[in-house]
PDB file of C-alpha atoms and ligand atoms in Angstrom:
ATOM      1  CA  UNK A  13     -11.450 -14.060  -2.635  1.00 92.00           C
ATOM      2  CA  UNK A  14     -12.916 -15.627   0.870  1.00 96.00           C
ATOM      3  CA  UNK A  15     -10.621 -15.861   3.146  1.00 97.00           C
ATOM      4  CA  UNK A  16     -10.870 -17.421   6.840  1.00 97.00           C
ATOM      5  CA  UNK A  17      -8.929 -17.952  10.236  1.00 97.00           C
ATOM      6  CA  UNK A  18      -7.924 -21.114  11.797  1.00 97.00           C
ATOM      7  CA  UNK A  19      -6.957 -19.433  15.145  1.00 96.00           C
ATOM      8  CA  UNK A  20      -6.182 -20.733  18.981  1.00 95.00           C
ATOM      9  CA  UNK A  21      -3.648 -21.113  21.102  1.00 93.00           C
ATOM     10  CA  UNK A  22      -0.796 -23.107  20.254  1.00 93.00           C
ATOM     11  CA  UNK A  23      -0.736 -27.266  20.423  1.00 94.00           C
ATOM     12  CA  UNK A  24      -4.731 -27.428  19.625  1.00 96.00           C
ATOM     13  CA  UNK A  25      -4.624 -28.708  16.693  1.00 96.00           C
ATOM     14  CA  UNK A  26      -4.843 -25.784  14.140  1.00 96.00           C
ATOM     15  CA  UNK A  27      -2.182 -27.323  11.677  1.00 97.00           C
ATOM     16  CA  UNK A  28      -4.281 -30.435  11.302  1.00 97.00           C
ATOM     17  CA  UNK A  29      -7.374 -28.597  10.483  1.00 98.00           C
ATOM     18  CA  UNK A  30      -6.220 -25.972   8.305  1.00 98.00           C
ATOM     19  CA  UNK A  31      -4.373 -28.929   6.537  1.00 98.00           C
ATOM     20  CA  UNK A  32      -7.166 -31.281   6.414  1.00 98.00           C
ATOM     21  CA  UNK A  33      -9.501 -28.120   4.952  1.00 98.00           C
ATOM     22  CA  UNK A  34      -6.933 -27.313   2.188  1.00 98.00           C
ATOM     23  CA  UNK A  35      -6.999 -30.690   1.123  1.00 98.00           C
ATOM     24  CA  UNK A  36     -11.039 -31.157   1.120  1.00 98.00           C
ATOM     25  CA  UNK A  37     -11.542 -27.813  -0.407  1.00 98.00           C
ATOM     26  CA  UNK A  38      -9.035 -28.821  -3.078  1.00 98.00           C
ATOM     27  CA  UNK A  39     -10.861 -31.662  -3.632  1.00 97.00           C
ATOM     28  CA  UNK A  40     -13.822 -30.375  -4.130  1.00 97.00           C
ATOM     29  CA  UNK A  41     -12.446 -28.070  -7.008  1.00 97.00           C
ATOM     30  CA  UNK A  42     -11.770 -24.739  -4.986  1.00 97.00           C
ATOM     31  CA  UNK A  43      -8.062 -23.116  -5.659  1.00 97.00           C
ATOM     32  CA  UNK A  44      -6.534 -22.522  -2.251  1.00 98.00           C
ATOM     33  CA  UNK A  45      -4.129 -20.949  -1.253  1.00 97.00           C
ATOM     34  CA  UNK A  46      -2.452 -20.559   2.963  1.00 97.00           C
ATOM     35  CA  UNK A  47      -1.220 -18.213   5.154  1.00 96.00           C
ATOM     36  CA  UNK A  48       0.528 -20.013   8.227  1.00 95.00           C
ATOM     37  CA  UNK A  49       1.691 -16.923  10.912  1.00 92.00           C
ATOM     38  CA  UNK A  50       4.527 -17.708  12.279  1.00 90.00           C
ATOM     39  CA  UNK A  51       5.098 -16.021  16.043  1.00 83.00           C
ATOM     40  CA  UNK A  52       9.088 -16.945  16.736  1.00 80.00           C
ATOM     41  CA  UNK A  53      11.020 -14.146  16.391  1.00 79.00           C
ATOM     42  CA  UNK A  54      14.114 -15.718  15.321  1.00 80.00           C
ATOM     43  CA  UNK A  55      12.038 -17.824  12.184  1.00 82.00           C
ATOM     44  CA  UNK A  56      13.634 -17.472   9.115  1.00 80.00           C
ATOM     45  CA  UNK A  57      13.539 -19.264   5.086  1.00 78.00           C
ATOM     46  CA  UNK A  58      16.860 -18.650   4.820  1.00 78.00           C
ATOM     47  CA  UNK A  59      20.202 -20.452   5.854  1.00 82.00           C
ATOM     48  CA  UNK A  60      22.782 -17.983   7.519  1.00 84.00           C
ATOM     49  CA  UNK A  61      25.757 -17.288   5.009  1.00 87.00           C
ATOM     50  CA  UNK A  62      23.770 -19.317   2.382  1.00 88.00           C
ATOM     51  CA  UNK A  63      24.012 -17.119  -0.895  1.00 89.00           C
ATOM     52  CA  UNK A  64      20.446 -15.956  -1.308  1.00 86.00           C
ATOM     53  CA  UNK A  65      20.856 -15.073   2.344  1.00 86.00           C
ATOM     54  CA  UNK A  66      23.985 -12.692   1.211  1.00 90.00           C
ATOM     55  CA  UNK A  67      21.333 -11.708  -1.716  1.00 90.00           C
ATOM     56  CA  UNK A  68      18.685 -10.670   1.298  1.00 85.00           C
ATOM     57  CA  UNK A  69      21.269  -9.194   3.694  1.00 85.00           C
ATOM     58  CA  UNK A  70      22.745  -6.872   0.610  1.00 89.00           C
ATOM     59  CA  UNK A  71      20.098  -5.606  -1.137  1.00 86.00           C
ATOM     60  CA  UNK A  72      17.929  -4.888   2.296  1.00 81.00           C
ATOM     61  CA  UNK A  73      14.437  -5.446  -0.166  1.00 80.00           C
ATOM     62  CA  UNK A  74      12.642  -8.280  -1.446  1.00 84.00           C
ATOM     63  CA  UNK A  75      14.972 -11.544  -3.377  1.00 89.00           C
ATOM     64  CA  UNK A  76      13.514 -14.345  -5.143  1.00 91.00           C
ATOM     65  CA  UNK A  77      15.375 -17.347  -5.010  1.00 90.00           C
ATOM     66  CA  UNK A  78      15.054 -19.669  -7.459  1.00 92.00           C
ATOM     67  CA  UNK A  79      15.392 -23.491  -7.484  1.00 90.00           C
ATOM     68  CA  UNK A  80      14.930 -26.483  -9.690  1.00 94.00           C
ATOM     69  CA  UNK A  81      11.495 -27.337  -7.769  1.00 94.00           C
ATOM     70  CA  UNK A  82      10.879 -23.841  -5.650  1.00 91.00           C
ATOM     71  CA  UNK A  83      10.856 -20.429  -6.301  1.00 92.00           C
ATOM     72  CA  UNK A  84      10.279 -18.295  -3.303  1.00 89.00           C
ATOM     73  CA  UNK A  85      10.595 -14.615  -2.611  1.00 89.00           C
ATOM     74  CA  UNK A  86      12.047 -13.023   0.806  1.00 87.00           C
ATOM     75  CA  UNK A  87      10.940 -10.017   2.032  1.00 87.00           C
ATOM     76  CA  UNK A  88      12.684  -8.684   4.653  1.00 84.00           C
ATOM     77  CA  UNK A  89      10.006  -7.814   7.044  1.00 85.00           C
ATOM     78  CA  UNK A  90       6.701  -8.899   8.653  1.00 87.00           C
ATOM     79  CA  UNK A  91       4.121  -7.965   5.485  1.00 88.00           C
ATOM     80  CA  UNK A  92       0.732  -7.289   6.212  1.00 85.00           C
ATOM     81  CA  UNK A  93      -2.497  -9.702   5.575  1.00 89.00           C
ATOM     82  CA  UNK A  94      -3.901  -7.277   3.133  1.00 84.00           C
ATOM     83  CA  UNK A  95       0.026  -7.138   1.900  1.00 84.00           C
ATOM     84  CA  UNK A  96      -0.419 -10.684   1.762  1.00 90.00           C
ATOM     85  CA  UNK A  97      -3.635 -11.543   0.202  1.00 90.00           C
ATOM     86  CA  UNK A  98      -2.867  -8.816  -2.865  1.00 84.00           C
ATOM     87  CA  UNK A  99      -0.201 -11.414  -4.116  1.00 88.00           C
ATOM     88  CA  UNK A 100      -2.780 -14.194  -3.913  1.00 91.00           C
ATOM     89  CA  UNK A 101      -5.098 -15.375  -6.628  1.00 90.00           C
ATOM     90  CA  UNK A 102      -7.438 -18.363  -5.480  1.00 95.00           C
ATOM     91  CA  UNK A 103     -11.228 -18.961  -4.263  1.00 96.00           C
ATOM     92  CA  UNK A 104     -10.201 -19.529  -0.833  1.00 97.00           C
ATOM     93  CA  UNK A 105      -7.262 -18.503   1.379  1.00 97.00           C
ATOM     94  CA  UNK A 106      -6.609 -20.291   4.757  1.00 98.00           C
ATOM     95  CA  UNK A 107      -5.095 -18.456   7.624  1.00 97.00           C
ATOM     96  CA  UNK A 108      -3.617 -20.132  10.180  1.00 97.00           C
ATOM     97  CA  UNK A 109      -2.800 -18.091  13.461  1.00 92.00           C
ATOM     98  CA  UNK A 110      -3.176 -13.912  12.938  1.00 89.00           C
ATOM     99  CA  UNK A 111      -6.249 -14.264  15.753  1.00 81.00           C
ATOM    100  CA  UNK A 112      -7.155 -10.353  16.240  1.00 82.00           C
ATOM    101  CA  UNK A 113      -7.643  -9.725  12.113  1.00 88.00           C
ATOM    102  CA  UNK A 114     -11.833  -9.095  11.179  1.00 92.00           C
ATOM    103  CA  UNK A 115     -11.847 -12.552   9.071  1.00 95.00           C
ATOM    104  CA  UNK A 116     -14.334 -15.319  10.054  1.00 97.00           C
ATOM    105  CA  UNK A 117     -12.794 -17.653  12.211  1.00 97.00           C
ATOM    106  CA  UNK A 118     -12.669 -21.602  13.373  1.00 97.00           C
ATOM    107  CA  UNK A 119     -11.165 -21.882  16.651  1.00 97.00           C
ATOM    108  CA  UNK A 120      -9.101 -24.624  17.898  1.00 97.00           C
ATOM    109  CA  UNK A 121      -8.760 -25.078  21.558  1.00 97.00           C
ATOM    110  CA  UNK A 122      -8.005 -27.798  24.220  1.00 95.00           C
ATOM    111  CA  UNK A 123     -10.920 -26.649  26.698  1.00 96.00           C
ATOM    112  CA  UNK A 124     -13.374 -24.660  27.234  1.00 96.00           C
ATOM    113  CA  UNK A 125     -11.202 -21.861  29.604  1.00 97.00           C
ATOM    114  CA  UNK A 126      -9.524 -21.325  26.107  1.00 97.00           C
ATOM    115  CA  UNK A 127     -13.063 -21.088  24.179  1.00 97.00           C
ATOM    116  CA  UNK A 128     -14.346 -18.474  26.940  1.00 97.00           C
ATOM    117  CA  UNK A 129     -11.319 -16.177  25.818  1.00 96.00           C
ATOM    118  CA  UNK A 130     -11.001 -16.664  22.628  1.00 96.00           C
ATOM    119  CA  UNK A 131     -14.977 -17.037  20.976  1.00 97.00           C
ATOM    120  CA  UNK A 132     -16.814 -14.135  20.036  1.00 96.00           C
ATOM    121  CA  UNK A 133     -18.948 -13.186  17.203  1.00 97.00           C
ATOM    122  CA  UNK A 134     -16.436 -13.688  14.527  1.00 96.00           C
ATOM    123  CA  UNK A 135     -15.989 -17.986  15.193  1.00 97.00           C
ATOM    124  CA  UNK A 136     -18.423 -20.084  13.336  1.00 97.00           C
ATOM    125  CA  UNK A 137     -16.429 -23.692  13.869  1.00 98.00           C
ATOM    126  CA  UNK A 138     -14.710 -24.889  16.906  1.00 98.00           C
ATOM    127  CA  UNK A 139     -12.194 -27.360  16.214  1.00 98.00           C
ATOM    128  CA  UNK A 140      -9.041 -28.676  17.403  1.00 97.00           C
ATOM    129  CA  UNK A 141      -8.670 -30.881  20.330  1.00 97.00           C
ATOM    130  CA  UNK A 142     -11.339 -29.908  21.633  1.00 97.00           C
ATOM    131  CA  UNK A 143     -13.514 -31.737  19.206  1.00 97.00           C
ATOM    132  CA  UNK A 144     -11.723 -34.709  20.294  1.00 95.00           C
ATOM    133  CA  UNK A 145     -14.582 -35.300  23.245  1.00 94.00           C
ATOM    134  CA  UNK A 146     -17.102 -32.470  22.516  1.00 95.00           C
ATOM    135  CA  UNK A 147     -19.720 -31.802  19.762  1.00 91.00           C
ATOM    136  CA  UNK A 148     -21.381 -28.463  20.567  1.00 92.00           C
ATOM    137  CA  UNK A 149     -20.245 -25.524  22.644  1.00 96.00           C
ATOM    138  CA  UNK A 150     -22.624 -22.970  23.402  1.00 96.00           C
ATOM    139  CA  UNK A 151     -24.602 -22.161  19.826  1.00 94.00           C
ATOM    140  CA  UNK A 152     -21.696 -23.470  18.043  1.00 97.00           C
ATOM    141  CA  UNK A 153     -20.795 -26.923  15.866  1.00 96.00           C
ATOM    142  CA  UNK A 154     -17.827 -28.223  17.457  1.00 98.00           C
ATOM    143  CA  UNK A 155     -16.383 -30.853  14.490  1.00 97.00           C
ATOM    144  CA  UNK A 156     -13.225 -32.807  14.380  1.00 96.00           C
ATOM    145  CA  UNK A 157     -10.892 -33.132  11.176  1.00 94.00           C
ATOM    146  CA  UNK A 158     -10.566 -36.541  11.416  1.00 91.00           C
ATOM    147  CA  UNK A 159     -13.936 -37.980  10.458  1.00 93.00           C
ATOM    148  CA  UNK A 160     -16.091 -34.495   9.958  1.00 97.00           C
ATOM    149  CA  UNK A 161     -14.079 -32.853   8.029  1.00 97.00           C
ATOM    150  CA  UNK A 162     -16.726 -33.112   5.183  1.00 97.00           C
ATOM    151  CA  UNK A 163     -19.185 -31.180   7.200  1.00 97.00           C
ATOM    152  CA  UNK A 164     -16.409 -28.568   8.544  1.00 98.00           C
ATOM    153  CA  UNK A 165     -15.814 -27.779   5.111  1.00 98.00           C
ATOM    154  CA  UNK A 166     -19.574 -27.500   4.081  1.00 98.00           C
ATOM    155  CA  UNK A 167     -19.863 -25.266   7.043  1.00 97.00           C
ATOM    156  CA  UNK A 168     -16.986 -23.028   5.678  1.00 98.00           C
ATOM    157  CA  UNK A 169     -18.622 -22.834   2.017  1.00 98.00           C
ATOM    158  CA  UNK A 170     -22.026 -21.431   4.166  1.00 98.00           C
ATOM    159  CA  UNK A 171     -20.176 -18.969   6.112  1.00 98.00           C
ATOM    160  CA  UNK A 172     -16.949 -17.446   4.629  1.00 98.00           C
ATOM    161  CA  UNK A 173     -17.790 -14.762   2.441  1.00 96.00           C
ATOM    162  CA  UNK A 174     -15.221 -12.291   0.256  1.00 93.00           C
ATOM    163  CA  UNK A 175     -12.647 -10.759   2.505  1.00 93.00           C
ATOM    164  CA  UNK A 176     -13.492  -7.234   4.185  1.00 91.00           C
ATOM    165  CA  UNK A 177     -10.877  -4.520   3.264  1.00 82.00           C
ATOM    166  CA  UNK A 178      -9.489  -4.670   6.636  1.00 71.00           C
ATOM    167  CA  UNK A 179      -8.515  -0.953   7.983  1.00 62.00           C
ATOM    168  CA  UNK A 180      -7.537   0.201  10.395  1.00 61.00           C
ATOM    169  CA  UNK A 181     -10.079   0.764  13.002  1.00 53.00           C
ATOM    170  CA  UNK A 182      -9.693   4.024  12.950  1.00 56.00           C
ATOM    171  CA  UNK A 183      -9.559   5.042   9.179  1.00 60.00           C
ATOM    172  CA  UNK A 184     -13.029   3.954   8.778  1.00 76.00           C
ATOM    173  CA  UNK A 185     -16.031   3.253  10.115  1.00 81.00           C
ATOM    174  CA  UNK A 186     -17.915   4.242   7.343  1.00 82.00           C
ATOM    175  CA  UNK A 187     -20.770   1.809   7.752  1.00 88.00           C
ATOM    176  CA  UNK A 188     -21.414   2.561  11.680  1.00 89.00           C
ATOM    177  CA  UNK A 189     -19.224  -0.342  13.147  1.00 90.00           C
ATOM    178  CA  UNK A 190     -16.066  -1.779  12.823  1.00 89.00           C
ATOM    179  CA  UNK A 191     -14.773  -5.002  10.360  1.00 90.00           C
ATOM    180  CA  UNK A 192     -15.340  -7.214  13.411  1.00 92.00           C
ATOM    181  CA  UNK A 193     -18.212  -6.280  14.387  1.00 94.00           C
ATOM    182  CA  UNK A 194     -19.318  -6.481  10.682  1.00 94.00           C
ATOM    183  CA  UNK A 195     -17.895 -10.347  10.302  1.00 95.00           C
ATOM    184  CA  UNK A 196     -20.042 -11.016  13.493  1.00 97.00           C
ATOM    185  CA  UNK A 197     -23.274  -9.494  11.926  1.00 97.00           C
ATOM    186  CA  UNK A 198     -22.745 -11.083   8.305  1.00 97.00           C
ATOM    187  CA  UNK A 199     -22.451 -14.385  10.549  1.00 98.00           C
ATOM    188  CA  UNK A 200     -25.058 -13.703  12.395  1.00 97.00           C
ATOM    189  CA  UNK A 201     -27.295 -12.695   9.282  1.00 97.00           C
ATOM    190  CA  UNK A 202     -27.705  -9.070  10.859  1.00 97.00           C
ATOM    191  CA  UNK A 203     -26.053  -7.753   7.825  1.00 96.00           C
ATOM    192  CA  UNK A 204     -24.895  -8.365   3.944  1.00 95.00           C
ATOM    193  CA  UNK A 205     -21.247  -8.420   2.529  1.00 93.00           C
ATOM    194  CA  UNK A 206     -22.543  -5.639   0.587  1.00 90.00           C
ATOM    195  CA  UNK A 207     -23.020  -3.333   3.799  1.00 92.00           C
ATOM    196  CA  UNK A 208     -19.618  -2.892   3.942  1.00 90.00           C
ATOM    197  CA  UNK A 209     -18.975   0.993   2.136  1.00 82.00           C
ATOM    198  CA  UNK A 210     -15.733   0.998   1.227  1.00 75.00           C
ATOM    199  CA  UNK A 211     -13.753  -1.961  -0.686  1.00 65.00           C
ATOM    200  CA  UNK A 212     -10.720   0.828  -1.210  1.00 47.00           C
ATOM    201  CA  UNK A 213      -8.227  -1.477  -1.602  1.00 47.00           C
ATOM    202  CA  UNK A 214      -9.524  -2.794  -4.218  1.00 52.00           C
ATOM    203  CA  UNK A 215      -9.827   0.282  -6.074  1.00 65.00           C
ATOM    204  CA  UNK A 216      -7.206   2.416  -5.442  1.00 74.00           C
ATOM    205  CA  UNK A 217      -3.742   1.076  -3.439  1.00 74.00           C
ATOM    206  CA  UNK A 218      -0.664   3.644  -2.141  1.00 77.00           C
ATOM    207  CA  UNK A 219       2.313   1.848  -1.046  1.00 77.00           C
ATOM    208  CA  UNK A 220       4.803   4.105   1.246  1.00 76.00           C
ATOM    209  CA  UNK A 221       8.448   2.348   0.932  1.00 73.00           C
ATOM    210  CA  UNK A 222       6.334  -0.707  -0.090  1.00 69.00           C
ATOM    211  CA  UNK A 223       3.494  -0.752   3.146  1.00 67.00           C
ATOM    212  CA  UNK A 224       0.376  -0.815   2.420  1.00 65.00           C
ATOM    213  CA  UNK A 225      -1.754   2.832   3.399  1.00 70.00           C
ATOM    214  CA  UNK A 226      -5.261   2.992   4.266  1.00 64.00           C
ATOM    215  CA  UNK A 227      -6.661   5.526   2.968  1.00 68.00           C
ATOM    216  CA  UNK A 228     -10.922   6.923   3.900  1.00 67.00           C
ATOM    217  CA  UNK A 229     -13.357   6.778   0.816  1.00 67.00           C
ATOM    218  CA  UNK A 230     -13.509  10.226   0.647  1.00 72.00           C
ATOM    219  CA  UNK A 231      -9.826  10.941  -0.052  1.00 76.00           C
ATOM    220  CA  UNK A 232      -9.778   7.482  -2.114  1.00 75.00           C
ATOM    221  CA  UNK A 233     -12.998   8.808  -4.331  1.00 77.00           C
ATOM    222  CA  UNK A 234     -10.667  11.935  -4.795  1.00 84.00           C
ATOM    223  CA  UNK A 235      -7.566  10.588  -5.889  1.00 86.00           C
ATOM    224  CA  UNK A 236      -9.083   8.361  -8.217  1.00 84.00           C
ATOM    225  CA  UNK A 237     -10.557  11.192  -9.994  1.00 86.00           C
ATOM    226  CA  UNK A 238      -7.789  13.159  -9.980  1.00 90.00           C
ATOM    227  CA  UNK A 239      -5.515  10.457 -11.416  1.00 90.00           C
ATOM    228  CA  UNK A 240      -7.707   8.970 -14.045  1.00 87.00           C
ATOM    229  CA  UNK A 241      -8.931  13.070 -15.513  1.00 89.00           C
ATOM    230  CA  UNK A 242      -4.960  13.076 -16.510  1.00 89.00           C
ATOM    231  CA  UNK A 243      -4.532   9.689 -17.260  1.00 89.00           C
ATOM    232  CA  UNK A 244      -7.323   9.484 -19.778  1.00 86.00           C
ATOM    233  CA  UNK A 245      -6.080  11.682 -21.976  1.00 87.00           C
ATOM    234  CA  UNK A 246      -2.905   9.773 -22.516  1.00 89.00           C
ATOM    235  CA  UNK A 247      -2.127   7.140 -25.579  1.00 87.00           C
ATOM    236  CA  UNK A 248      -2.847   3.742 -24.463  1.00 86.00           C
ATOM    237  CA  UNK A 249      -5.093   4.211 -21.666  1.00 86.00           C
ATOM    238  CA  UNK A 250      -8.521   2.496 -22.061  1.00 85.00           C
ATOM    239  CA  UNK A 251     -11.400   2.739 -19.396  1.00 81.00           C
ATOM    240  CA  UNK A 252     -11.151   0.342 -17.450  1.00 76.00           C
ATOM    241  CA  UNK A 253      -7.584   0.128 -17.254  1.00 81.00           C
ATOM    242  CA  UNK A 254      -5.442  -0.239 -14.145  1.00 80.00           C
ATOM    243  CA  UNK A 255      -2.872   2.323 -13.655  1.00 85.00           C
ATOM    244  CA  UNK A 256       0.542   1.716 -11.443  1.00 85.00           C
ATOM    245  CA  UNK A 257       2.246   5.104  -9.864  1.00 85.00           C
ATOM    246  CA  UNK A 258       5.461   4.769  -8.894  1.00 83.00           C
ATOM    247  CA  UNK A 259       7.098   8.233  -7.071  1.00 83.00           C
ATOM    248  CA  UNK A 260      11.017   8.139  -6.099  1.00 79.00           C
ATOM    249  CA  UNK A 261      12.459  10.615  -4.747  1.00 72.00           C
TER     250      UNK A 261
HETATM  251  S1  LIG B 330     -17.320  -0.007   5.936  1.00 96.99           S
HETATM  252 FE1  LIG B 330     -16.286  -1.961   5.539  1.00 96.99          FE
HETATM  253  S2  LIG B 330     -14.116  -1.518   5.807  1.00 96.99           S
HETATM  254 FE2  LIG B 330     -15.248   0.127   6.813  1.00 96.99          FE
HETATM  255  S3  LIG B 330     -15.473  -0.540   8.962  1.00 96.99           S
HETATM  256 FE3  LIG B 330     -17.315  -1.165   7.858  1.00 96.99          FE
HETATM  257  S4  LIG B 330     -16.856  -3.266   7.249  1.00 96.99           S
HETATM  258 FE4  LIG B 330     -14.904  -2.342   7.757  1.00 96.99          FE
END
C-alpha cells in the first residue's frame, strides 16, 4: 500500500489538494482510501446523549454504528497511523495533516517562511496557496490543484512508494538510519524501498489492550518461530497461514 502526506500549516490549502488527488487518482483506476488528522481536542463523530454515544460511553471500547447509508466504527481514543493503515485495503492512502510521520510528503504553505520550516528531505510537491503565484521553490515543483493537478498526481505515481513500517525511532535502526531519513534517500534515489530490513509489521503484529507494539527483528524472527513450531502441528493449519493470538487475563 503507498501511502503519502499532504501536510502544512493550517488554511493552505491541504483539503483542496488531498481532495482534488483522491479524485484524479480515482480516476485514473487507483483504490484510495484517506486519513484526514484532526488536531481539536474537543472533535468528536458522535452527538452527546445520542444512543450510539451511550453505546461508546458504556462499553469504554470500539462501537460500530450502523445506518441506512453509513456504517462507522468509534474507537475511543487517538489510534495510531500504522493502527490506521492495518484496517485499510487500497493502492493508495492519502494523509492529510500527521506532519512528523516518515511518509513522503506534499507540503502546502502560504509562503516561503512556512516552506523554510517545514521542507526537508521527505517533501517532493509543494502545493497549497502557495502555488497560487509560484512554480518552483528551491529544487522542488511547486503545482496548483486547480489546473495541474494532472501533473501533481503523475508526480505522486513517480515518488510514493509502499509505506515504511514506521517504528519507533528507537526500536530500530536496523538499516543505519532512521524511516525519515530513509524516505529522504528513496526520494533522493540514494537508496531502494528494499533497503529497509525490517517490514515487522507485516509479519508478525502484538497488540497490548489493542495498541499497536513495535517490536526489533530479532525478537520478531524469534517469536515467529516459536509460534509457528507449535502451531504447525495443529489440525487446520497450512503454511502459509495467518495465525491470530488472543491472551486475556
Ligand atoms: S530498517 Fe526500515 S523500519 Fe528500520 S529504521 Fe530503517 S527504514 Fe525504518
Amino acid at each position: 500500500m503507498k501511502v503519502f502526506s499532504v501536510a502544512g500549516y493550517h488554511h493552505t490549502g491541504k483539503t483542496t489538494v488531498s481532495v482534488e488527488l483522491i479524485k484524479e487518482l480515482r480516476k485514473r483506476g487507483f483504490k484510495v482510501t484517506s486519513i484526514k488528522d484532526i488536531h481539536n481536542e474537543n472533535f468528536t463523530m458522535e452527538k452527546k446523549g445520542s444512543n450510539s454515544w451511550k453505546h461508546a460511553q458504556a462499553s469504554g471500547s470500539t462501537v460500530i454504528a450502523r445506518g441506512i447509508s453509513e456504517t462507522y466504527q468509534i474507537w475511543n481514543r487517538q489510534l495510531s497511523l500504522n493502527e490506521m493503515l492495518s484496517h485499510l485495503k487500497s493502492d493508495y492512502v492519502v494523509v492529510e495533516g500527521m506532519k512528523n510521520v516518515a511518509l513522503p510528503r506534499i507540503i502546502c504553505a502560504k509562503d516561503e517562511k512556512q516552506l523554510e520550516e517545514l521542507v526537508d528531505g521527505t517533501v517532493f510537491a509543494i502545493s497549497g496557496k502557495y502555488a497560487d503565484d509560484h512554480d518552483k521553490y528551491k529544487d522542488l515543483k511547486v503545482l496548483n490543484s486547480k489546473d495541474q493537478i494532472k501533473e501533481l498526481a503523475d508526480l505522486v505515481i513517480e515518488k510514493v512508494f509502499p509505506v515504511l513500517p514506521l517504528p519507533k525511532l528507537e526500536c530500530c535502526g536496523e538499516c543505519g538510519m532512521n524511516c525519515r531519513e530513509m524516505v529522504s534517500g528513496i526520494l533522493a534515489g540514494c537508496n531502494m524501498r528494499e533497503d529497509c530490513k525490517t517490514d515487522r509489521n507485516l509479519d508478525i503484529q502484538i497488540e497490548i489492550n489493542g495498541k499497536d507494539i513495535n517490536i526489533v527483528p530479532y525478537v520478531q524472527n524469534t517469536l515467529k518461530d516459536i509460534i509457528k513450531a507449535y502451531v504447525k502441528n495443529l489440525k487446520g493449519y497450512h503454511e502459509g497461514d495467518s495465525i491470530d493470538i488472543k491472551i486475556r487475563e
